[in-house]
Amino acid sequence: MSALLPVEEAQARLLALRAPLGRETVALADAHGRYLAADVLAERDQPAAPLSAMDGYAIRFDDLPGPWTVTGEVAAGSAPDRAVGAGEAQRIFTGAVVPPGADTVIVQEDVAREGDRLTLTGDGPDSRGRHIRARAADFAAGDALLAAGSRLTPGAIATAAMSGAGALSVAIRPRVAILTTGDELVAPGRAPGPGQIPDSNGVMLAAMLAGEAAAPVQPRHIRDDRATLAKILKELARSHDVIVTVGGASVGDHDHVRGALGDAGGRLDFWRIAMKPGKPLIAGTLGDAILLGLPGNPSSAFVTATLFLLPLVRHLAGARAPLPPVQRAPLAAPLDAGGTRRDYLRARVERGVLTPLVGQESGRTLPLAAANALLIRDIGAPARDAGDAADYIAIA
């Protein structure tokens, strides 16, 4: 346990501790942000019939340039009651079914109507099928529309609804407990006493999880007491899939997470990662629950949560690709060479250019508020000049 684990190895070991949690069926209204447990196949053609894309008149293209006799009207939501014959037109509205015989829609701005007589006043349609949405132009019955493991965005939910689905099979949301530790912490909004600071990590991690497919979580705080921590870990393991501790992960006299995990009957899987900030990360199991011990400095907690907690929650929630994607952008300024641990520098990407922020100390929160990226500087990476490409992870 003394060697520092590479980040990728630690991530792989963490996700291997438990498989996704199974599946349940939820209504579309409750599906946002969840991960599909099964592919979504279209139950119907969309559109199910040729539809008008514009307000105008349904005609036969061969009858151009007119004139025409208007013989009927078709509105969205109704079916045509007669076909369009030679020299005939039917008034039609956007989204209405094109009547049989018609193969083109002429927009209302290009015609003039007197009674039932319709004449061309503009250029008219330039091709057969103009302003008509063909049957199954979006998708056809049986088409695979959404893949298992994909996240249900508003657009994906709209597609599922249009496909004929009213409910979807999704992975079960993991239940996550957040436990901040430390005698120095007081609840946000309370006046700190001598040597105390506000507990920023609990609310930060709860906010990070609020955008994920996890059950709602309310952070708790306990003092630095090993026996109390072991008792609470045991209780939480019976009702949660993931227990996140914050603080107490290092080697100080008041760092009790590893000891309390063992006291509660848990198993340590790994400890200490070759990264900065966030080296003293802990991962283990307690019954069916996974314990993830994050360091207590705010930037360390944020970076490790981005790289480990959020991917773990996504994995348990059924995500096909739970790890944050790595992107590239040119540097706005020179960057020093890398050291013995991989650096995750708080940075900003603006107009496609990546700038590391001033103030990379792990206890500072102001750079977190300004950052929208984590700039990755690998172990032993050479110094880079402005304009050189660098890897980064986008953050909210």
Tab-separated table of C-alpha atoms in Angstrom:
chain	number	residue	atom	x	y	z
A	1	MET	CA	0.000	0.000	0.000
A	2	SER	CA	3.023	2.319	0.153
A	3	ALA	CA	3.431	2.860	-3.611
A	4	LEU	CA	1.379	5.587	-5.261
A	5	LEU	CA	-1.163	4.192	-7.744
A	6	PRO	CA	-1.464	5.712	-11.222
A	7	VAL	CA	-4.766	7.519	-11.686
A	8	GLU	CA	-6.014	5.175	-14.425
A	9	GLU	CA	-5.268	2.067	-12.375
A	10	ALA	CA	-7.024	3.514	-9.346
A	11	GLN	CA	-10.079	4.436	-11.418
A	12	ALA	CA	-10.248	0.935	-12.914
A	13	ARG	CA	-9.939	-0.710	-9.495
A	14	LEU	CA	-12.622	1.536	-8.027
A	15	LEU	CA	-15.139	0.783	-10.778
A	16	ALA	CA	-14.385	-2.941	-10.515
A	17	LEU	CA	-15.470	-3.025	-6.860
A	18	ARG	CA	-19.128	-3.361	-7.828
A	19	ALA	CA	-21.244	-3.890	-10.922
A	20	PRO	CA	-24.068	-1.514	-11.930
A	21	LEU	CA	-27.022	-1.753	-9.591
A	22	GLY	CA	-29.699	-3.333	-11.767
A	23	ARG	CA	-32.672	-1.790	-13.522
A	24	GLU	CA	-36.142	-0.387	-13.016
A	25	THR	CA	-38.848	1.080	-15.227
A	26	VAL	CA	-39.696	4.757	-14.880
A	27	ALA	CA	-42.073	7.114	-16.651
A	28	LEU	CA	-40.570	9.528	-19.156
A	29	ALA	CA	-41.306	12.407	-16.803
A	30	ASP	CA	-38.957	10.828	-14.243
A	31	ALA	CA	-36.230	9.726	-16.662
A	32	HIS	CA	-34.132	12.869	-17.083
A	33	GLY	CA	-30.483	12.301	-16.200
A	34	ARG	CA	-30.884	8.537	-15.828
A	35	TYR	CA	-28.937	5.959	-17.861
A	36	LEU	CA	-30.719	3.548	-20.157
A	37	ALA	CA	-30.584	-0.111	-19.153
A	38	ALA	CA	-31.782	-1.293	-22.565
A	39	ASP	CA	-31.712	-0.016	-26.136
A	40	VAL	CA	-34.724	2.012	-27.256
A	41	LEU	CA	-36.210	0.733	-30.537
A	42	ALA	CA	-38.766	2.710	-32.493
A	43	GLU	CA	-42.294	1.340	-32.199
A	44	ARG	CA	-43.558	3.487	-35.076
A	45	ASP	CA	-42.508	5.447	-38.127
A	46	GLN	CA	-41.862	9.145	-37.553
A	47	PRO	CA	-43.556	10.795	-39.200
A	48	ALA	CA	-46.156	8.089	-39.712
A	49	ALA	CA	-47.340	9.742	-42.952
A	50	PRO	CA	-46.076	12.522	-45.243
A	51	LEU	CA	-46.599	15.851	-43.451
A	52	SER	CA	-46.606	19.437	-44.594
A	53	ALA	CA	-43.623	21.437	-43.376
A	54	MET	CA	-45.289	24.785	-44.134
A	55	ASP	CA	-48.644	26.545	-44.228
A	56	GLY	CA	-49.804	26.610	-47.832
A	57	TYR	CA	-51.515	24.407	-50.412
A	58	ALA	CA	-51.018	20.751	-51.326
A	59	ILE	CA	-50.713	20.341	-55.116
A	60	ARG	CA	-49.356	18.059	-57.801
A	61	PHE	CA	-45.952	19.294	-58.975
A	62	ASP	CA	-46.883	18.534	-62.591
A	63	ASP	CA	-49.731	21.073	-62.391
A	64	LEU	CA	-47.386	24.030	-61.955
A	65	PRO	CA	-47.696	26.939	-62.723
A	66	GLY	CA	-51.442	26.542	-62.068
A	67	PRO	CA	-54.050	27.873	-61.707
A	68	TRP	CA	-55.811	25.464	-59.317
A	69	THR	CA	-59.220	24.888	-57.840
A	70	VAL	CA	-59.218	24.603	-54.037
A	71	THR	CA	-61.245	21.536	-53.074
A	72	GLY	CA	-60.661	21.154	-49.346
A	73	GLU	CA	-58.606	21.834	-46.267
A	74	VAL	CA	-56.390	19.702	-43.999
A	75	ALA	CA	-55.332	20.794	-40.507
A	76	ALA	CA	-52.791	19.155	-38.198
A	77	GLY	CA	-54.363	16.312	-36.239
A	78	SER	CA	-56.976	15.432	-38.883
A	79	ALA	CA	-56.966	13.058	-41.835
A	80	PRO	CA	-57.587	14.176	-45.439
A	81	ASP	CA	-61.096	13.255	-46.619
A	82	ARG	CA	-60.349	13.295	-50.349
A	83	ALA	CA	-57.486	13.070	-52.843
A	84	VAL	CA	-55.971	15.903	-54.886
A	85	GLY	CA	-56.717	15.518	-58.577
A	86	ALA	CA	-55.398	17.256	-61.686
A	87	GLY	CA	-55.630	21.047	-61.368
A	88	GLU	CA	-56.741	20.812	-57.755
A	89	ALA	CA	-55.255	22.095	-54.493
A	90	GLN	CA	-56.109	21.687	-50.820
A	91	ARG	CA	-55.404	24.234	-48.108
A	92	ILE	CA	-52.913	22.664	-45.702
A	93	PHE	CA	-51.230	23.669	-42.454
A	94	THR	CA	-47.893	22.830	-40.886
A	95	GLY	CA	-47.891	19.299	-39.501
A	96	ALA	CA	-50.976	18.184	-41.432
A	97	VAL	CA	-51.068	14.928	-43.409
A	98	VAL	CA	-50.523	15.499	-47.136
A	99	PRO	CA	-53.622	14.264	-48.999
A	100	PRO	CA	-53.329	11.428	-51.529
A	101	GLY	CA	-52.436	12.599	-55.028
A	102	ALA	CA	-50.475	15.643	-53.821
A	103	ASP	CA	-46.682	15.482	-53.920
A	104	THR	CA	-45.686	19.114	-53.205
A	105	VAL	CA	-46.700	21.999	-50.953
A	106	ILE	CA	-46.702	25.538	-52.299
A	107	VAL	CA	-46.279	28.119	-49.528
A	108	GLN	CA	-49.079	30.595	-48.974
A	109	GLU	CA	-46.777	33.563	-49.654
A	110	ASP	CA	-46.395	32.437	-53.295
A	111	VAL	CA	-50.081	32.318	-54.200
A	112	ALA	CA	-53.230	34.429	-54.261
A	113	ARG	CA	-56.698	33.043	-53.641
A	114	GLU	CA	-60.077	34.383	-54.737
A	115	GLY	CA	-62.853	32.091	-53.610
A	116	ASP	CA	-61.843	28.599	-54.763
A	117	ARG	CA	-59.449	29.873	-57.447
A	118	LEU	CA	-55.716	29.783	-56.613
A	119	THR	CA	-53.052	31.454	-58.759
A	120	LEU	CA	-49.273	31.592	-58.586
A	121	THR	CA	-47.797	35.001	-57.657
A	122	GLY	CA	-44.266	34.033	-56.569
A	123	ASP	CA	-41.604	31.628	-57.747
A	124	GLY	CA	-43.319	28.526	-56.387
A	125	PRO	CA	-41.651	25.241	-55.379
A	126	ASP	CA	-38.531	24.316	-57.337
A	127	SER	CA	-38.766	20.527	-56.982
A	128	ARG	CA	-41.222	17.700	-56.450
A	129	GLY	CA	-41.689	16.950	-52.731
A	130	ARG	CA	-40.861	20.495	-51.680
A	131	HIS	CA	-42.056	21.418	-48.159
A	132	ILE	CA	-43.101	17.847	-47.378
A	133	ARG	CA	-41.672	15.764	-44.544
A	134	ALA	CA	-41.482	12.247	-45.941
A	135	ARG	CA	-42.835	9.294	-44.019
A	136	ALA	CA	-40.168	7.854	-41.669
A	137	ALA	CA	-37.814	10.745	-42.486
A	138	ASP	CA	-36.803	10.876	-38.800
A	139	PHE	CA	-36.850	7.135	-38.098
A	140	ALA	CA	-38.689	3.961	-39.022
A	141	ALA	CA	-40.308	1.324	-36.813
A	142	GLY	CA	-37.652	-1.068	-35.545
A	143	ASP	CA	-34.782	1.415	-35.801
A	144	ALA	CA	-32.359	1.490	-32.844
A	145	LEU	CA	-32.648	5.053	-31.524
A	146	LEU	CA	-30.936	5.203	-28.122
A	147	ALA	CA	-28.243	2.853	-26.822
A	148	ALA	CA	-28.128	1.185	-23.417
A	149	GLY	CA	-25.766	3.066	-21.137
A	150	SER	CA	-26.500	6.456	-22.684
A	151	ARG	CA	-27.693	9.356	-20.527
A	152	LEU	CA	-31.234	10.534	-21.004
A	153	THR	CA	-31.047	14.176	-22.020
A	154	PRO	CA	-34.168	16.238	-22.796
A	155	GLY	CA	-33.613	15.533	-26.508
A	156	ALA	CA	-33.274	11.803	-25.872
A	157	ILE	CA	-36.496	11.819	-23.839
A	158	ALA	CA	-38.289	13.603	-26.689
A	159	THR	CA	-37.007	10.964	-29.113
A	160	ALA	CA	-38.174	8.156	-26.818
A	161	ALA	CA	-41.627	9.740	-26.562
A	162	MET	CA	-41.860	10.162	-30.334
A	163	SER	CA	-40.808	6.544	-30.795
A	164	GLY	CA	-43.910	5.391	-28.939
A	165	ALA	CA	-42.446	4.810	-25.463
A	166	GLY	CA	-44.220	5.998	-22.331
A	167	ALA	CA	-41.712	4.511	-19.884
A	168	LEU	CA	-38.097	3.373	-20.067
A	169	SER	CA	-35.873	0.746	-18.481
A	170	VAL	CA	-33.125	2.588	-16.613
A	171	ALA	CA	-30.388	1.648	-14.163
A	172	ILE	CA	-31.194	2.108	-10.489
A	173	ARG	CA	-29.835	5.284	-8.915
A	174	PRO	CA	-27.088	4.697	-6.350
A	175	ARG	CA	-27.702	5.879	-2.795
A	176	VAL	CA	-24.781	8.026	-1.694
A	177	ALA	CA	-23.910	9.211	1.816
A	178	ILE	CA	-21.581	12.186	2.321
A	179	LEU	CA	-19.811	12.336	5.669
A	180	THR	CA	-17.508	15.271	6.407
A	181	THR	CA	-15.124	14.828	9.313
A	182	GLY	CA	-13.135	17.222	11.440
A	183	ASP	CA	-13.396	19.083	14.744
A	184	GLU	CA	-12.475	22.269	12.889
A	185	LEU	CA	-15.623	22.346	10.774
A	186	VAL	CA	-18.821	24.272	11.454
A	187	ALA	CA	-21.994	24.293	9.377
A	188	PRO	CA	-22.134	26.919	6.599
A	189	GLY	CA	-23.662	30.120	7.908
A	190	ARG	CA	-22.508	29.622	11.491
A	191	ALA	CA	-19.747	31.804	12.907
A	192	PRO	CA	-16.531	29.775	13.216
A	193	GLY	CA	-14.801	29.710	16.570
A	194	PRO	CA	-11.037	29.922	17.077
A	195	GLY	CA	-9.297	27.543	14.674
A	196	GLN	CA	-12.558	26.599	12.927
A	197	ILE	CA	-13.688	26.971	9.292
A	198	PRO	CA	-17.006	26.559	7.461
A	199	ASP	CA	-17.721	23.082	6.123
A	200	SER	CA	-17.630	23.832	2.390
A	201	ASN	CA	-16.988	20.281	1.192
A	202	GLY	CA	-20.315	18.754	2.147
A	203	VAL	CA	-22.420	21.250	0.231
A	204	MET	CA	-19.931	21.232	-2.683
A	205	LEU	CA	-20.101	17.458	-3.110
A	206	ALA	CA	-23.895	17.427	-2.729
A	207	ALA	CA	-24.082	20.038	-5.494
A	208	MET	CA	-21.797	17.957	-7.717
A	209	LEU	CA	-23.982	14.897	-7.205
A	210	ALA	CA	-27.181	16.848	-7.831
A	211	GLY	CA	-26.394	16.804	-11.557
A	212	GLU	CA	-25.829	13.042	-11.553
A	213	ALA	CA	-28.085	9.998	-11.579
A	214	ALA	CA	-27.870	9.552	-7.811
A	215	ALA	CA	-30.570	9.590	-5.169
A	216	PRO	CA	-30.791	12.967	-3.410
A	217	VAL	CA	-28.184	13.294	-0.666
A	218	GLN	CA	-27.945	15.411	2.479
A	219	PRO	CA	-24.365	15.683	3.831
A	220	ARG	CA	-23.623	14.904	7.480
A	221	HIS	CA	-20.750	15.995	9.704
A	222	ILE	CA	-19.071	14.195	12.601
A	223	ARG	CA	-16.177	15.062	14.865
A	224	ASP	CA	-12.764	13.379	14.781
A	225	ASP	CA	-13.565	10.239	16.761
A	226	ARG	CA	-12.568	6.834	15.404
A	227	ALA	CA	-15.142	4.790	17.333
A	228	THR	CA	-18.002	7.107	16.354
A	229	LEU	CA	-16.892	7.055	12.728
A	230	ALA	CA	-16.714	3.240	12.677
A	231	LYS	CA	-20.230	3.004	14.133
A	232	ILE	CA	-21.678	5.449	11.596
A	233	LEU	CA	-19.906	3.726	8.675
A	234	LYS	CA	-21.467	0.439	9.734
A	235	GLU	CA	-24.927	2.010	9.880
A	236	LEU	CA	-24.580	3.777	6.520
A	237	ALA	CA	-23.352	0.609	4.789
A	238	ARG	CA	-26.696	-1.056	5.462
A	239	SER	CA	-28.650	1.588	3.526
A	240	HIS	CA	-26.238	3.088	0.981
A	241	ASP	CA	-24.298	1.989	-2.067
A	242	VAL	CA	-21.511	4.570	-1.708
A	243	ILE	CA	-20.179	6.199	1.456
A	244	VAL	CA	-18.064	9.290	0.839
A	245	THR	CA	-15.935	10.507	3.701
A	246	VAL	CA	-14.204	13.874	3.418
A	247	GLY	CA	-11.101	14.525	5.485
A	248	GLY	CA	-9.256	12.102	7.736
A	249	ALA	CA	-7.692	10.287	4.788
A	250	SER	CA	-4.033	11.077	5.463
A	251	VAL	CA	-1.578	9.894	8.138
A	252	GLY	CA	-2.096	12.397	10.962
A	253	ASP	CA	-3.119	11.486	14.514
A	254	HIS	CA	-6.669	12.648	13.773
A	255	ASP	CA	-7.015	10.907	10.389
A	256	HIS	CA	-9.276	7.993	11.286
A	257	VAL	CA	-10.944	6.841	8.071
A	258	ARG	CA	-8.707	3.857	7.314
A	259	GLY	CA	-8.739	2.678	10.895
A	260	ALA	CA	-12.489	3.142	11.254
A	261	LEU	CA	-13.084	1.209	8.032
A	262	GLY	CA	-11.196	-1.751	9.467
A	263	ASP	CA	-12.938	-1.426	12.845
A	264	ALA	CA	-16.311	-1.565	11.086
A	265	GLY	CA	-15.333	-4.808	9.327
A	266	GLY	CA	-14.519	-3.252	5.955
A	267	ARG	CA	-11.676	-3.944	3.542
A	268	LEU	CA	-9.202	-1.406	2.211
A	269	ASP	CA	-8.609	-1.821	-1.529
A	270	PHE	CA	-6.182	1.014	-2.217
A	271	TRP	CA	-4.820	4.201	-0.692
A	272	ARG	CA	-2.714	7.068	-2.093
A	273	ILE	CA	-2.708	8.123	-5.748
A	274	ALA	CA	0.070	9.616	-7.868
A	275	MET	CA	-1.825	12.861	-8.379
A	276	LYS	CA	-1.838	16.429	-7.142
A	277	PRO	CA	-3.976	17.536	-5.471
A	278	GLY	CA	-5.605	14.464	-3.923
A	279	LYS	CA	-2.836	11.993	-3.099
A	280	PRO	CA	-4.400	10.581	0.127
A	281	LEU	CA	-7.446	9.011	-1.547
A	282	ILE	CA	-8.937	5.883	0.067
A	283	ALA	CA	-11.113	3.202	-1.534
A	284	GLY	CA	-12.529	0.106	0.085
A	285	THR	CA	-15.669	-1.906	0.725
A	286	LEU	CA	-17.933	-2.375	3.714
A	287	GLY	CA	-20.523	-5.044	3.072
A	288	ASP	CA	-22.074	-4.187	-0.306
A	289	ALA	CA	-21.180	-0.511	0.041
A	290	ILE	CA	-18.125	1.166	-1.447
A	291	LEU	CA	-16.247	3.585	0.778
A	292	LEU	CA	-14.467	6.437	-0.950
A	293	GLY	CA	-12.351	8.594	1.337
A	294	LEU	CA	-11.564	12.009	-0.130
A	295	PRO	CA	-8.970	14.443	1.213
A	296	GLY	CA	-10.310	17.381	3.181
A	297	ASN	CA	-8.810	20.370	1.370
A	298	PRO	CA	-11.530	21.797	-0.911
A	299	SER	CA	-9.572	21.653	-4.177
A	300	SER	CA	-8.372	18.142	-3.349
A	301	ALA	CA	-11.931	17.055	-2.585
A	302	PHE	CA	-13.221	18.629	-5.792
A	303	VAL	CA	-10.558	17.102	-8.050
A	304	THR	CA	-10.843	13.618	-6.554
A	305	ALA	CA	-14.634	13.791	-6.693
A	306	THR	CA	-14.413	14.708	-10.390
A	307	LEU	CA	-12.047	11.843	-11.168
A	308	PHE	CA	-13.388	9.159	-8.819
A	309	LEU	CA	-16.726	9.888	-7.125
A	310	LEU	CA	-18.662	11.052	-10.182
A	311	PRO	CA	-17.348	8.210	-12.403
A	312	LEU	CA	-18.249	5.707	-9.653
A	313	VAL	CA	-21.792	7.054	-9.384
A	314	ARG	CA	-22.188	7.024	-13.181
A	315	HIS	CA	-20.839	3.464	-13.357
A	316	LEU	CA	-23.239	2.197	-10.687
A	317	ALA	CA	-26.060	4.108	-12.413
A	318	GLY	CA	-25.408	2.256	-15.681
A	319	ALA	CA	-23.306	4.701	-17.714
A	320	ARG	CA	-21.550	3.193	-20.731
A	321	ALA	CA	-18.682	5.722	-20.450
A	322	PRO	CA	-18.441	6.909	-16.821
A	323	LEU	CA	-15.012	8.585	-16.936
A	324	PRO	CA	-14.761	12.295	-17.784
A	325	PRO	CA	-13.645	12.851	-21.399
A	326	VAL	CA	-10.231	14.407	-21.961
A	327	GLN	CA	-10.044	17.306	-24.433
A	328	ARG	CA	-7.183	19.362	-25.881
A	329	ALA	CA	-6.593	23.084	-26.292
A	330	PRO	CA	-3.593	25.396	-26.835
A	331	LEU	CA	-2.010	26.989	-23.790
A	332	ALA	CA	-2.318	30.726	-23.254
A	333	ALA	CA	1.035	30.858	-21.450
A	334	PRO	CA	4.101	28.680	-20.847
A	335	LEU	CA	3.698	25.718	-18.465
A	336	ASP	CA	6.447	24.316	-16.228
A	337	ALA	CA	7.553	20.690	-16.485
A	338	GLY	CA	5.656	18.003	-14.590
A	339	GLY	CA	6.871	16.454	-11.329
A	340	THR	CA	6.486	13.051	-9.710
A	341	ARG	CA	2.680	13.164	-9.563
A	342	ARG	CA	0.134	14.035	-12.220
A	343	ASP	CA	-1.120	17.588	-11.742
A	344	TYR	CA	-4.735	18.686	-12.185
A	345	LEU	CA	-4.497	22.456	-12.318
A	346	ARG	CA	-7.597	24.610	-11.974
A	347	ALA	CA	-7.905	26.466	-15.276
A	348	ARG	CA	-10.203	28.286	-17.664
A	349	VAL	CA	-10.945	27.590	-21.307
A	350	GLU	CA	-12.045	30.722	-23.134
A	351	ARG	CA	-12.261	31.103	-26.914
A	352	GLY	CA	-10.581	27.724	-27.246
A	353	VAL	CA	-7.476	28.699	-25.228
A	354	LEU	CA	-6.481	27.096	-21.900
A	355	THR	CA	-5.197	29.258	-19.021
A	356	PRO	CA	-4.118	27.881	-15.607
A	357	LEU	CA	-5.409	30.036	-12.768
A	358	VAL	CA	-3.345	31.765	-10.105
A	359	GLY	CA	-3.537	30.074	-6.704
A	360	GLN	CA	-3.225	26.300	-7.058
A	361	GLU	CA	-2.949	25.566	-3.316
A	362	SER	CA	-5.381	22.793	-2.414
A	363	GLY	CA	-7.000	24.728	0.433
A	364	ARG	CA	-8.195	27.591	-1.772
A	365	THR	CA	-11.775	27.766	-3.019
A	366	LEU	CA	-11.722	30.975	-5.075
A	367	PRO	CA	-9.911	29.323	-8.029
A	368	LEU	CA	-12.595	26.600	-7.961
A	369	ALA	CA	-15.267	29.252	-8.415
A	370	ALA	CA	-13.444	30.659	-11.442
A	371	ALA	CA	-12.388	27.358	-13.053
A	372	ASN	CA	-14.207	25.585	-15.860
A	373	ALA	CA	-11.440	23.067	-16.572
A	374	LEU	CA	-8.793	20.897	-14.958
A	375	LEU	CA	-5.545	21.218	-16.901
A	376	ILE	CA	-3.678	17.882	-16.883
A	377	ARG	CA	0.111	17.965	-16.509
A	378	ASP	CA	1.450	14.433	-16.574
A	379	ILE	CA	4.275	12.962	-14.533
A	380	GLY	CA	7.599	14.123	-15.936
A	381	ALA	CA	5.923	16.090	-18.762
A	382	PRO	CA	8.324	18.516	-20.463
A	383	ALA	CA	7.846	22.255	-20.130
A	384	ARG	CA	5.512	23.712	-22.736
A	385	ASP	CA	5.351	27.012	-24.550
A	386	ALA	CA	2.320	29.193	-25.129
A	387	GLY	CA	0.409	27.777	-28.063
A	388	ASP	CA	1.373	24.163	-27.322
A	389	ALA	CA	-1.554	21.777	-26.936
A	390	ALA	CA	-2.459	20.487	-23.470
A	391	ASP	CA	-5.046	18.041	-22.152
A	392	TYR	CA	-7.883	19.124	-19.907
A	393	ILE	CA	-11.171	17.956	-18.397
A	394	ALA	CA	-14.159	20.279	-18.603
A	395	ILE	CA	-15.901	20.957	-15.278
A	396	ALA	CA	-19.104	22.745	-14.426
